[in-house]
mmCIF file with all atom_site columns, C-alpha atoms in Angstrom:
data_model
loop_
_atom_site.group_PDB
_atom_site.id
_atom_site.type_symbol
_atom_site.label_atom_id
_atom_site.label_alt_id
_atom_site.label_comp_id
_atom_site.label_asym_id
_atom_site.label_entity_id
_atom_site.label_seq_id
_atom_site.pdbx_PDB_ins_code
_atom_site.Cartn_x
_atom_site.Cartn_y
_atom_site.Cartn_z
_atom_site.occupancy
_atom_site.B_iso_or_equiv
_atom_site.pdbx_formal_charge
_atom_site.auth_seq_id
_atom_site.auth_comp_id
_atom_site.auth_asym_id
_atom_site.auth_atom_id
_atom_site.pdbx_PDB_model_num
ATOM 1   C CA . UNK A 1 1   ? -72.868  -15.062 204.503 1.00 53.00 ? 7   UNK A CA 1
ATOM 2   C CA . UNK A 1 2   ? -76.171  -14.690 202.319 1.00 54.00 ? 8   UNK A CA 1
ATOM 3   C CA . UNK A 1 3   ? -76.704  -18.229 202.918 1.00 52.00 ? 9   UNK A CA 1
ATOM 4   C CA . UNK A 1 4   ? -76.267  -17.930 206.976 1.00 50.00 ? 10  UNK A CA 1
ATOM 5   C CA . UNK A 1 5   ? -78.408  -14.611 206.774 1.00 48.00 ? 11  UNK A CA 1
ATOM 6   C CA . UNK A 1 6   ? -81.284  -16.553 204.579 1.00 46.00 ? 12  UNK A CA 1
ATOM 7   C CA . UNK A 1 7   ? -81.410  -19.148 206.760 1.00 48.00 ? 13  UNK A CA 1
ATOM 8   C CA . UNK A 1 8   ? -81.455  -16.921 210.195 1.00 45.00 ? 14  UNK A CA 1
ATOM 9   C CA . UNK A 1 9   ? -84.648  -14.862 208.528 1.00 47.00 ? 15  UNK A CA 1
ATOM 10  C CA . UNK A 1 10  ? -86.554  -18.138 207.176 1.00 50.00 ? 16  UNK A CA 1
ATOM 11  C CA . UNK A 1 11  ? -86.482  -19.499 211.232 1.00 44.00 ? 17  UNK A CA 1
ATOM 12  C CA . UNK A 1 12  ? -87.460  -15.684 212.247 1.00 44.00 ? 18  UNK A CA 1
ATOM 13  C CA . UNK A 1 13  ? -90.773  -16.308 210.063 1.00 49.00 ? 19  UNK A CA 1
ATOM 14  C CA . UNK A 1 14  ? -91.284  -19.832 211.190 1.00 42.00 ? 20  UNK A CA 1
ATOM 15  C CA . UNK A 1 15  ? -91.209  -18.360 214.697 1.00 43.00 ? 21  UNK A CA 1
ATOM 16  C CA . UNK A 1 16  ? -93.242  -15.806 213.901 1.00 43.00 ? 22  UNK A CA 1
ATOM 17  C CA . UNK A 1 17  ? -95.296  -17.325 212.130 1.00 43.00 ? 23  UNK A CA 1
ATOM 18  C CA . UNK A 1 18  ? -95.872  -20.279 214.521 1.00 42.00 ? 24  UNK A CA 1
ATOM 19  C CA . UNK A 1 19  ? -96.255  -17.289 217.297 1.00 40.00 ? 25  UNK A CA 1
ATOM 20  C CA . UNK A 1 20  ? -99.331  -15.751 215.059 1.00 37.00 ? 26  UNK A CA 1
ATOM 21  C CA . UNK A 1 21  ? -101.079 -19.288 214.966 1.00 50.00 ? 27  UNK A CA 1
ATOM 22  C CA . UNK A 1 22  ? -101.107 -19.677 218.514 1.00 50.00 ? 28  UNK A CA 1
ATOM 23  C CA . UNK A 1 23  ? -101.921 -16.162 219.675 1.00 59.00 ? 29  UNK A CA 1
ATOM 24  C CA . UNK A 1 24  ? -105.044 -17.035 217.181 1.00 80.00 ? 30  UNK A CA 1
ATOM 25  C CA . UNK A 1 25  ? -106.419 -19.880 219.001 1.00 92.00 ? 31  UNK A CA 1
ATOM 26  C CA . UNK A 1 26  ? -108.983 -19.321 221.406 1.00 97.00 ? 32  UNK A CA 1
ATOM 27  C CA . UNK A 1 27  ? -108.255 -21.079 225.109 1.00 99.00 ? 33  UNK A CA 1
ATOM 28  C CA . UNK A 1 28  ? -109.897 -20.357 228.354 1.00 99.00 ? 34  UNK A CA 1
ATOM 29  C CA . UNK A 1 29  ? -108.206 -21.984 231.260 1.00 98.00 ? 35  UNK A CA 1
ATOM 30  C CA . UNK A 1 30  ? -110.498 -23.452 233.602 1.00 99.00 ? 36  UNK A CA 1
ATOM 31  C CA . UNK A 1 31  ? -109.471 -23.501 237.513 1.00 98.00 ? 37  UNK A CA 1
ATOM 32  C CA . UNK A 1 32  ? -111.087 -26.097 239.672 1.00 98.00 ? 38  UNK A CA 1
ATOM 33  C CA . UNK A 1 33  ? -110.845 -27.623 243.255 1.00 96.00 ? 39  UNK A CA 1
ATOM 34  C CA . UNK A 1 34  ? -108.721 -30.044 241.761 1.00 97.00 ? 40  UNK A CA 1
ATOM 35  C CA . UNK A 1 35  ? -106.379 -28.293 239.303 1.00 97.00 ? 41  UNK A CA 1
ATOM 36  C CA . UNK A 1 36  ? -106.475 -26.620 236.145 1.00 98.00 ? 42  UNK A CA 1
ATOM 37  C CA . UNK A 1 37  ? -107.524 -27.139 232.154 1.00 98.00 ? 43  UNK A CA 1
ATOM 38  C CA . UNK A 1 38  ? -107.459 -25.581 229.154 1.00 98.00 ? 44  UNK A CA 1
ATOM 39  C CA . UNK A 1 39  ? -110.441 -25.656 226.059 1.00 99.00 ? 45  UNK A CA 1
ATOM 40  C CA . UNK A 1 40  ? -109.349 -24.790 222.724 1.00 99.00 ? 46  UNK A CA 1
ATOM 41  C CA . UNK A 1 41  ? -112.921 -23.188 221.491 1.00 99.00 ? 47  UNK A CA 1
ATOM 42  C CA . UNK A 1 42  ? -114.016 -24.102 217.988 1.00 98.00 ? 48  UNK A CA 1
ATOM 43  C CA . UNK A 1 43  ? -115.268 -20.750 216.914 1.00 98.00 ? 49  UNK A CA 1
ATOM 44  C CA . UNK A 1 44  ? -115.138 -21.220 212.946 1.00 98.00 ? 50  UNK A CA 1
ATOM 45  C CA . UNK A 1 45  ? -117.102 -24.429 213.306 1.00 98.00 ? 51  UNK A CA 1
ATOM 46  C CA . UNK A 1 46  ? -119.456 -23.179 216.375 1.00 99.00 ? 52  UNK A CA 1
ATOM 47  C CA . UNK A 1 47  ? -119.600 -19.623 216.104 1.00 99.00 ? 53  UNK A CA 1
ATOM 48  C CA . UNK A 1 48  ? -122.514 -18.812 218.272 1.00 99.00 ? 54  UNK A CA 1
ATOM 49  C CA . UNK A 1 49  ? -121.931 -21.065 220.822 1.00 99.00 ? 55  UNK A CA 1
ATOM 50  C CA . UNK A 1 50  ? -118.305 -19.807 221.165 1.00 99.00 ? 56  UNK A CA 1
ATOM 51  C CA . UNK A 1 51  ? -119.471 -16.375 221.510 1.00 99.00 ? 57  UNK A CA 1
ATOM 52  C CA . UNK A 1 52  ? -122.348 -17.889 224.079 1.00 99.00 ? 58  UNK A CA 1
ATOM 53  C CA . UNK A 1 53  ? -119.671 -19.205 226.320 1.00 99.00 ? 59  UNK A CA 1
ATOM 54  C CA . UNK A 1 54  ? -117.076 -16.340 226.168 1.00 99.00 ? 60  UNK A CA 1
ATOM 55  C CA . UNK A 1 55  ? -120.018 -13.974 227.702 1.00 99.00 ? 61  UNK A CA 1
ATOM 56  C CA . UNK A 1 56  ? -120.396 -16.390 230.804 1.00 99.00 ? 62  UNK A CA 1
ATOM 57  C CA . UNK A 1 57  ? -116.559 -16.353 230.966 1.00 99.00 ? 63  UNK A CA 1
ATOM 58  C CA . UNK A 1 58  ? -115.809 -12.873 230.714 1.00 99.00 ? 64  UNK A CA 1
ATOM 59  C CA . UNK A 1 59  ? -119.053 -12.202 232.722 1.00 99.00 ? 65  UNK A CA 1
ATOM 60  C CA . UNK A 1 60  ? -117.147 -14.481 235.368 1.00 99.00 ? 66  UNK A CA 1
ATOM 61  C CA . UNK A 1 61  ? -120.797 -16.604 235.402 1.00 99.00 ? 67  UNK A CA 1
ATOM 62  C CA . UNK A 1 62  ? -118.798 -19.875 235.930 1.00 99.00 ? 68  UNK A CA 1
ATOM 63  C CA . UNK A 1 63  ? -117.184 -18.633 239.165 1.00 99.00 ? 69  UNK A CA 1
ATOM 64  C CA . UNK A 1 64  ? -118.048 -20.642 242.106 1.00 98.00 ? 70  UNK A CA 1
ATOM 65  C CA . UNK A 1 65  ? -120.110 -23.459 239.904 1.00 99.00 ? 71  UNK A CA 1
ATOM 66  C CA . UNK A 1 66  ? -119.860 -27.198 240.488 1.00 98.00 ? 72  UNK A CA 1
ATOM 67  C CA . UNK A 1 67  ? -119.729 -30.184 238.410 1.00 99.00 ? 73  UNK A CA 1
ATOM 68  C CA . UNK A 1 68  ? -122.721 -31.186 239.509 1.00 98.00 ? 74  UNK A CA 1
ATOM 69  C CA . UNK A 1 69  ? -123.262 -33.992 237.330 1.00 98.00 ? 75  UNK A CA 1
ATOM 70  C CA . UNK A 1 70  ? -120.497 -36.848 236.698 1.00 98.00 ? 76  UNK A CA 1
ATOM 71  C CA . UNK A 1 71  ? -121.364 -40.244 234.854 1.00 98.00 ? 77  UNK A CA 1
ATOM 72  C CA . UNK A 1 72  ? -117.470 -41.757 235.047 1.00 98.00 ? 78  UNK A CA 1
ATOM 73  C CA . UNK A 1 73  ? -117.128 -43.218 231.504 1.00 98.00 ? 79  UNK A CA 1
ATOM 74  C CA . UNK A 1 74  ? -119.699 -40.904 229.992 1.00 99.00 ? 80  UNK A CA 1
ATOM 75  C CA . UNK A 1 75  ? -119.544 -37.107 230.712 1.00 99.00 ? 81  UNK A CA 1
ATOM 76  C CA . UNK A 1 76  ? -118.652 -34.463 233.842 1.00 99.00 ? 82  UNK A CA 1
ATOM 77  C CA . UNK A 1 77  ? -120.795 -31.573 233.642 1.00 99.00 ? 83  UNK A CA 1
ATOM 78  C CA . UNK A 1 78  ? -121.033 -28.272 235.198 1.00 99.00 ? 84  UNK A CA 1
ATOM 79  C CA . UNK A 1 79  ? -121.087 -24.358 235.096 1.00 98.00 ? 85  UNK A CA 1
ATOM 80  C CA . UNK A 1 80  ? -124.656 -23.701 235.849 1.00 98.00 ? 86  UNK A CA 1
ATOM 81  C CA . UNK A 1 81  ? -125.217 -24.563 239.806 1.00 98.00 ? 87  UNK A CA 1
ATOM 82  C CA . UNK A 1 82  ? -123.696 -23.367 242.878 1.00 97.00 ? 88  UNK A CA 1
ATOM 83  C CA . UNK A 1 83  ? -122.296 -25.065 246.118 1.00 93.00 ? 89  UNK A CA 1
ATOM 84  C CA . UNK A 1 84  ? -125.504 -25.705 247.368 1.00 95.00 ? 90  UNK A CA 1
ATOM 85  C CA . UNK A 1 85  ? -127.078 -26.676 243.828 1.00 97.00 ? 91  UNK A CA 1
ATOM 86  C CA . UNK A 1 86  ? -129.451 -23.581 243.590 1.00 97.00 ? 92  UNK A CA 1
ATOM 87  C CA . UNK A 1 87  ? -129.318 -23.271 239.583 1.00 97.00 ? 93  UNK A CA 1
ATOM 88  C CA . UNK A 1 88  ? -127.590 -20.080 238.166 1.00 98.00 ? 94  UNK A CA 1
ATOM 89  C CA . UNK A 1 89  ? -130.075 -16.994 236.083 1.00 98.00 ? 95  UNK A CA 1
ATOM 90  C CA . UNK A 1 90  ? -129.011 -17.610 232.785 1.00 98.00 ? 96  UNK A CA 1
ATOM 91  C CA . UNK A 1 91  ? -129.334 -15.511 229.570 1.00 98.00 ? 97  UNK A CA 1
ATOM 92  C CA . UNK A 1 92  ? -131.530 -16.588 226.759 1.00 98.00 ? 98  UNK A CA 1
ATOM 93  C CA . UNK A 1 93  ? -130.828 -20.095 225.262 1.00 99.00 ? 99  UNK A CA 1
ATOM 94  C CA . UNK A 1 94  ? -128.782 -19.908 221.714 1.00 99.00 ? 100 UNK A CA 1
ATOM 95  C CA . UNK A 1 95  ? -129.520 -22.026 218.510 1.00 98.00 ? 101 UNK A CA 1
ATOM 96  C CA . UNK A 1 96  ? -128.276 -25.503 218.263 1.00 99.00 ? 102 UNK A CA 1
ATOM 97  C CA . UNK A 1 97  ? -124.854 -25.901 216.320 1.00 99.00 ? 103 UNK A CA 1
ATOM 98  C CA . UNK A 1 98  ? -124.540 -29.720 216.267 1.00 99.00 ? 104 UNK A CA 1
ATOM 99  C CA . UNK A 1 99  ? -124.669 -29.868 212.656 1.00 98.00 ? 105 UNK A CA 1
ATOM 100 C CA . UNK A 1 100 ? -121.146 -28.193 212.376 1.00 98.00 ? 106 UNK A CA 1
ATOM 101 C CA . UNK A 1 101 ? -118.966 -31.733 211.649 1.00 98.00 ? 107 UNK A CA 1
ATOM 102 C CA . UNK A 1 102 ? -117.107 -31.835 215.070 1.00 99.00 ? 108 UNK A CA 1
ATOM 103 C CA . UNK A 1 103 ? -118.096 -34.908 217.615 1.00 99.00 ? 109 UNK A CA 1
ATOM 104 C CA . UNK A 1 104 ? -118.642 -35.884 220.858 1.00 99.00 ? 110 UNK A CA 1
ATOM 105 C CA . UNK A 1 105 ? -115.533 -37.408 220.989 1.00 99.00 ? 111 UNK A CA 1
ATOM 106 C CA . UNK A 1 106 ? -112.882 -38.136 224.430 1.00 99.00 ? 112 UNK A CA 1
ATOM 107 C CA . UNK A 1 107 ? -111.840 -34.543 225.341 1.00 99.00 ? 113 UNK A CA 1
ATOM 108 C CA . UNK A 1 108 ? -114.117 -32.481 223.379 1.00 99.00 ? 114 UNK A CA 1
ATOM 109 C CA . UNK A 1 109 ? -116.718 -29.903 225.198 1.00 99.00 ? 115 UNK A CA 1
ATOM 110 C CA . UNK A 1 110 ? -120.083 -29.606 224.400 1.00 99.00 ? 116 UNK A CA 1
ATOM 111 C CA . UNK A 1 111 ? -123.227 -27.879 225.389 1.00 99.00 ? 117 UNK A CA 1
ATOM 112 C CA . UNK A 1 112 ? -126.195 -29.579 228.194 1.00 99.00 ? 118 UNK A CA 1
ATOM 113 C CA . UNK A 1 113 ? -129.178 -28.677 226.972 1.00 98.00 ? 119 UNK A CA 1
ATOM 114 C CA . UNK A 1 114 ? -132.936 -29.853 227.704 1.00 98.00 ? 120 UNK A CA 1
ATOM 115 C CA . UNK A 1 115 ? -135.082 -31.810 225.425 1.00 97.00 ? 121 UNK A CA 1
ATOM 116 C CA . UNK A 1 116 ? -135.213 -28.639 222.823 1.00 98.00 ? 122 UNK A CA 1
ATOM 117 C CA . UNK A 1 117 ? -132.320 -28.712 220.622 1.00 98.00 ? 123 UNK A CA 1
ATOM 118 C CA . UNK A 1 118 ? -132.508 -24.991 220.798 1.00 99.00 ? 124 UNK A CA 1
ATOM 119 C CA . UNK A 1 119 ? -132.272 -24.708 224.988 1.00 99.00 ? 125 UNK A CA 1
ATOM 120 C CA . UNK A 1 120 ? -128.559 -24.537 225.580 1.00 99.00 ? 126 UNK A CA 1
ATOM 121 C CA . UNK A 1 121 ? -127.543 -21.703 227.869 1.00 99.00 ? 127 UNK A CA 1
ATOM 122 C CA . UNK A 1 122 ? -124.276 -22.196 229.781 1.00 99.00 ? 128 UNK A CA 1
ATOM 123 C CA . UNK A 1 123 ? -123.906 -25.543 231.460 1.00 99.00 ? 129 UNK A CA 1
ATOM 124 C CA . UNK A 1 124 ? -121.570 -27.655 229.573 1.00 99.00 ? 130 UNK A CA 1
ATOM 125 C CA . UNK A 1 125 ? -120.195 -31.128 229.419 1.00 99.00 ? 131 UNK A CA 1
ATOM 126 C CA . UNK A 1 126 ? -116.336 -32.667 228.226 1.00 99.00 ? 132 UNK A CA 1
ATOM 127 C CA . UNK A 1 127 ? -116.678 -36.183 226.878 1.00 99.00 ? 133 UNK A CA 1
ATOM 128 C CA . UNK A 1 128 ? -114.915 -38.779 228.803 1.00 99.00 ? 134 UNK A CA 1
ATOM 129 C CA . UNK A 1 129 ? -115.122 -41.132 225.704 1.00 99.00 ? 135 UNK A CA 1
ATOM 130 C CA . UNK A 1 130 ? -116.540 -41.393 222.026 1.00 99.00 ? 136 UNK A CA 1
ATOM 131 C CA . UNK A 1 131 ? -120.289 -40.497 222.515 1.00 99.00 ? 137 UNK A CA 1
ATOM 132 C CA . UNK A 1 132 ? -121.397 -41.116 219.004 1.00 98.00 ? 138 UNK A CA 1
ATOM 133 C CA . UNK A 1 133 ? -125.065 -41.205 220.182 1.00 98.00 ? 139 UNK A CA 1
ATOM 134 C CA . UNK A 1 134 ? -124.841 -37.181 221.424 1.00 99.00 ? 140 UNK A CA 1
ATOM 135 C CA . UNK A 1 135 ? -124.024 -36.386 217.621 1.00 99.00 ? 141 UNK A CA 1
ATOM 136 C CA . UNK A 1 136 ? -126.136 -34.675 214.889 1.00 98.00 ? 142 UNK A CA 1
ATOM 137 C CA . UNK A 1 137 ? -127.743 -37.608 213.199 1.00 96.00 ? 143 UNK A CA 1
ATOM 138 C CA . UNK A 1 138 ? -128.979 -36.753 209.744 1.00 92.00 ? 144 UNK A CA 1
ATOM 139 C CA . UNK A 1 139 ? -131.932 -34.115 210.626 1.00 94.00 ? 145 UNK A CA 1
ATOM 140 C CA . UNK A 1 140 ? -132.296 -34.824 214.134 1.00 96.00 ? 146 UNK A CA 1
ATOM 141 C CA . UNK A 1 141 ? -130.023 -32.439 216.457 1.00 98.00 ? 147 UNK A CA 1
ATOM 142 C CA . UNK A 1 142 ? -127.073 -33.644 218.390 1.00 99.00 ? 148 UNK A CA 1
ATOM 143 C CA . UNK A 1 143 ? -125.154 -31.740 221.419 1.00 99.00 ? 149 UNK A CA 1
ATOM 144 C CA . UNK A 1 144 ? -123.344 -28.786 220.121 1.00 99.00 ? 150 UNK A CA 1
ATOM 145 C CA . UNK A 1 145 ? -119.240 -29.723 220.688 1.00 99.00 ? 151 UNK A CA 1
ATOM 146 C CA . UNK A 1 146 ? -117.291 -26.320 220.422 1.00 99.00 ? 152 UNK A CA 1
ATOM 147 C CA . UNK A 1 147 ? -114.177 -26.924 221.700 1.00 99.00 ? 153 UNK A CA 1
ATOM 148 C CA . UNK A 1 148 ? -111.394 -29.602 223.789 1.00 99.00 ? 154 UNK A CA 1
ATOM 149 C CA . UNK A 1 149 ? -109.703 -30.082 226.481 1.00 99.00 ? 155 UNK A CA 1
ATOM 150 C CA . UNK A 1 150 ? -106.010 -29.219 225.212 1.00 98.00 ? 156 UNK A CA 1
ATOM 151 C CA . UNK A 1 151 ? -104.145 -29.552 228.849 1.00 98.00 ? 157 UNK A CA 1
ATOM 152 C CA . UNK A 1 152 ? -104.897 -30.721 231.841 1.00 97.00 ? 158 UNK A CA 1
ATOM 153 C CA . UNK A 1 153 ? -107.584 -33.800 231.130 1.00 98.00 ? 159 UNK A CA 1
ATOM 154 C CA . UNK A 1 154 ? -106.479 -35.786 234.049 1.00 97.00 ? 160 UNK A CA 1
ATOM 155 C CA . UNK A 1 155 ? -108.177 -32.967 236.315 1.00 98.00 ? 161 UNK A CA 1
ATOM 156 C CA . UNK A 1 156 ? -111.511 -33.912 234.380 1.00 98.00 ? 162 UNK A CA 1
ATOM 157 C CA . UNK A 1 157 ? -110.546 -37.549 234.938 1.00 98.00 ? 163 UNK A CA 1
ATOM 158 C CA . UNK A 1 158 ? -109.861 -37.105 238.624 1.00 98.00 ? 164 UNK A CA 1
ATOM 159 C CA . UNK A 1 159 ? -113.292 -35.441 238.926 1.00 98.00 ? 165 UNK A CA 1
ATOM 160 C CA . UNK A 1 160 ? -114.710 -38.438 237.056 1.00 98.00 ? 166 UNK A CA 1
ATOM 161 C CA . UNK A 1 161 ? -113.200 -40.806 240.378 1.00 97.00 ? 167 UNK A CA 1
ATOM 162 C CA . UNK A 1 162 ? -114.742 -38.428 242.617 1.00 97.00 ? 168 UNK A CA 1
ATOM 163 C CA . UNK A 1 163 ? -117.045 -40.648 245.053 1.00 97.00 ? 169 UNK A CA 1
ATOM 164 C CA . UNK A 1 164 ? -121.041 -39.860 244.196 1.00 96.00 ? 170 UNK A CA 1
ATOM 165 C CA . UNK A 1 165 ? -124.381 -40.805 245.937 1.00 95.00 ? 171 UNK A CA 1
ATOM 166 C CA . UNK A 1 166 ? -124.454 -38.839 248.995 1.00 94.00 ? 172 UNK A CA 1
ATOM 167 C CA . UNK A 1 167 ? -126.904 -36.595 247.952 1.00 95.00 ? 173 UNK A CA 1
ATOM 168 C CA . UNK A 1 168 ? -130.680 -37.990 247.000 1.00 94.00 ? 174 UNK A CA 1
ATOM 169 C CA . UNK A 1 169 ? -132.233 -34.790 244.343 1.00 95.00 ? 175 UNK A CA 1
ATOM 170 C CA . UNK A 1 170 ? -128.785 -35.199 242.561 1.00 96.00 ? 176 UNK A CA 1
ATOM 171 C CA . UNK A 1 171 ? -127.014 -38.781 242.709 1.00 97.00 ? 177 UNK A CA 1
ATOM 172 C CA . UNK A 1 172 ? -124.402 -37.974 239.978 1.00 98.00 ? 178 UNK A CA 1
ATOM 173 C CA . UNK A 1 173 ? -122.827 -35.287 242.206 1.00 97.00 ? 179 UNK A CA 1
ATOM 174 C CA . UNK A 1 174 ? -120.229 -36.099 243.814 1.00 97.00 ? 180 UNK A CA 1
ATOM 175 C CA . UNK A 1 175 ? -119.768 -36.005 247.183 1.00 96.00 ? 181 UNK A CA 1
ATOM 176 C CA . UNK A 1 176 ? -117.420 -33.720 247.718 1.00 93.00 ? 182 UNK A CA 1
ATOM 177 C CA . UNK A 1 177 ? -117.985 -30.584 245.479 1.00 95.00 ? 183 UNK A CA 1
ATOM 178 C CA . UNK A 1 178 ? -115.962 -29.587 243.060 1.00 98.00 ? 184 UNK A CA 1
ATOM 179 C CA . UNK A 1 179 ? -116.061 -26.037 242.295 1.00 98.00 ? 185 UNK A CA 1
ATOM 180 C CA . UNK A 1 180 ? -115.052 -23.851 239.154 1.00 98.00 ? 186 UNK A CA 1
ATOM 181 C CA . UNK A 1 181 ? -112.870 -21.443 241.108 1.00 98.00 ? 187 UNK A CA 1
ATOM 182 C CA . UNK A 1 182 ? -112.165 -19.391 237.845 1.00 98.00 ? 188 UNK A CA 1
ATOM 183 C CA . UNK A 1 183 ? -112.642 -19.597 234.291 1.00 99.00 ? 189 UNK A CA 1
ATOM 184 C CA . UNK A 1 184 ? -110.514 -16.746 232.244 1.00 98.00 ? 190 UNK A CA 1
ATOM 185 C CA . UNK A 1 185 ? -109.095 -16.603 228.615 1.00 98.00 ? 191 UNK A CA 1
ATOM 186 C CA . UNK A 1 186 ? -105.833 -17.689 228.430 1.00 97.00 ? 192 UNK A CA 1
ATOM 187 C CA . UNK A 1 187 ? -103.004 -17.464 225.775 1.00 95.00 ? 193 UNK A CA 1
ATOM 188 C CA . UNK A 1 188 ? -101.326 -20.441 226.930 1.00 89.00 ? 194 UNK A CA 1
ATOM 189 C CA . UNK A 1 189 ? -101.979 -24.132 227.326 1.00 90.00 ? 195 UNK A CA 1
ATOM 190 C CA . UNK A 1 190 ? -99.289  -24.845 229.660 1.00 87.00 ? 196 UNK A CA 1
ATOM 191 C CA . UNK A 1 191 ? -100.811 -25.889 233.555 1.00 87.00 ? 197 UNK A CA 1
ATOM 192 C CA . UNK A 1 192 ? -99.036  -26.256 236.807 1.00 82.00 ? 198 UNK A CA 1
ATOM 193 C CA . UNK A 1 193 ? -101.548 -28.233 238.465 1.00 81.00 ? 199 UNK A CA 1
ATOM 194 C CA . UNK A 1 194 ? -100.210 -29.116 242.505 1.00 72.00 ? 200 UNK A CA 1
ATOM 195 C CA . UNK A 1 195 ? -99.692  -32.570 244.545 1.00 62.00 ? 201 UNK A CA 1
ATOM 196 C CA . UNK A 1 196 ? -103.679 -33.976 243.982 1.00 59.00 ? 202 UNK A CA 1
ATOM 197 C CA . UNK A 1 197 ? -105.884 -32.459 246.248 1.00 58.00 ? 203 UNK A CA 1
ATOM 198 C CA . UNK A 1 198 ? -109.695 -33.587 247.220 1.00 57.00 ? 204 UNK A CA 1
ATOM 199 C CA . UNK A 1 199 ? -112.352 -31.096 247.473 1.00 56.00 ? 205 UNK A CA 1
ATOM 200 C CA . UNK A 1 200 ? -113.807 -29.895 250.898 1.00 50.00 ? 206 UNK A CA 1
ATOM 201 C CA . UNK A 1 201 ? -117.784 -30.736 251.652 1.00 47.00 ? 207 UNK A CA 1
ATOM 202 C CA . UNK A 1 202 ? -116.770 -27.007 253.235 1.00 45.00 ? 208 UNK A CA 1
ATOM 203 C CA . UNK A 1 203 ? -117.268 -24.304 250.668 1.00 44.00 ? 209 UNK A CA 1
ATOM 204 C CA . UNK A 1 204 ? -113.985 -22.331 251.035 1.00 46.00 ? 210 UNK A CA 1
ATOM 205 C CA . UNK A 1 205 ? -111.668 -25.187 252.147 1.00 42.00 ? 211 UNK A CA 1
ATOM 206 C CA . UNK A 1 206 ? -109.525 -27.688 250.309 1.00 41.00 ? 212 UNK A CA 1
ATOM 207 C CA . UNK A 1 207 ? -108.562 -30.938 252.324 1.00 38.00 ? 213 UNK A CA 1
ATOM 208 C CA . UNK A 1 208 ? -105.156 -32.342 251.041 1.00 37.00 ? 214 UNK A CA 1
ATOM 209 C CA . UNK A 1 209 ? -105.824 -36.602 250.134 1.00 37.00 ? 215 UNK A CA 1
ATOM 210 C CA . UNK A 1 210 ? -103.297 -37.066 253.151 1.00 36.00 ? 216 UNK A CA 1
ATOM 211 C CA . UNK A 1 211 ? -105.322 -35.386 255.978 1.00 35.00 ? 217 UNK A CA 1
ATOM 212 C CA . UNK A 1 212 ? -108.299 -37.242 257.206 1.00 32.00 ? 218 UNK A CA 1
ATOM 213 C CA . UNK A 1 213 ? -111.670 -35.618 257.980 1.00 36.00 ? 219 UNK A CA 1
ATOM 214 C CA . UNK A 1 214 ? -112.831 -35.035 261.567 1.00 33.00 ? 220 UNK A CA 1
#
């Protein structure tokens, strides 16, 4: 009976224990045109940059965004434009973290930023292979990575196959825009993402792949 009641409490604290380590994570579930994913945020190794990107998402700044910029075998990056690419009012830009040991690797998310290393504001970018050139290389800056994709990559690699070209100021768009339709914290890192679905050139519509456009 001891044994049997040693042995029920020792899976109780595994469970609970395994419970504590996931409510501890930091995940913000990303809802696009064409499904849903989930970042695990890095905020030990990236601390300001975490915080950075929680303000835009609690601030509900990436609502309505595009990717507006998608090199297939490179990067997909977004959540600073809207539909019709007038760029977002941003807050100040935040110090560069690259230094911090973690990246650009497949999956991982990481901060667009302008010539400055110190000029990231909110637009970010998820690695759609090893970019070993975006990293920290002894004292010259990298491309802050602060968290990764934990569920739902193939969404990021459908937006990746999304046709580009059709407009002339921004070539890596793609033609069809794909919008962030919510960005939230999350405490899971399950998704239920539906039968595919293309993005509408229309802003509030979403054409199923089976219907042909008019």
């Amino acid at each position: 009976m001891r044994k049997y009641i040693f042995f029920v409490f020792s899976v109780f604290c595994v469970l609970i224990s395994g419970g504590l380590n996931a409510a501890d994570k930091q995940l913000v579930a990303i809802k696009t045109d064409l499904g849903t994913f989930v970042i695990e945020l890095a905020p030990k190794e990236a601390p300001a940059t975490v915080k950075n990107f929680l303000f835009y998402v609690d601030n509900k700044f990436y609502d309505g965004t595009i990717f507006h910029r998608v090199v297939p075998g490179f990067v997909v990056q977004g959540g600073g434009m809207t539909f019709d690419f007038a760029e977002k009012k941003t807050e100040a830009p935040i110090k560069n973290e690259s230094s911090n040991g973690l990246g650009n690797d497949y999956k991982t998310v990481a901060m667009a930023r302008q010539t400055d290393p110190d000029s990231a504001t909110a637009q970010f970018y998820i690695n759609l292979k090893n970019n070993d050139g975006l990293n920290a290389n002894g004292t010259k800056p990298g491309y802050t990575v602060f968290g990764k994709v934990v569920a739902g990559m193939e969404v990021i690699e459908k937006i990746a196959e999304e046709p580009r070209g059709m407009y002339k100021a921004f070539p890596e768009a793609p033609n069809y825009a794909v919008r962030i339709l919510s960005a939230t914290r999350t405490s899971s890192v399950v998704v239920d993402n539906p039968a595919k679905q293309k993005p509408s050139l229309f802003k509030d519509a979403v054409v199923p792949v089976n219907e042909t456009k008019q």
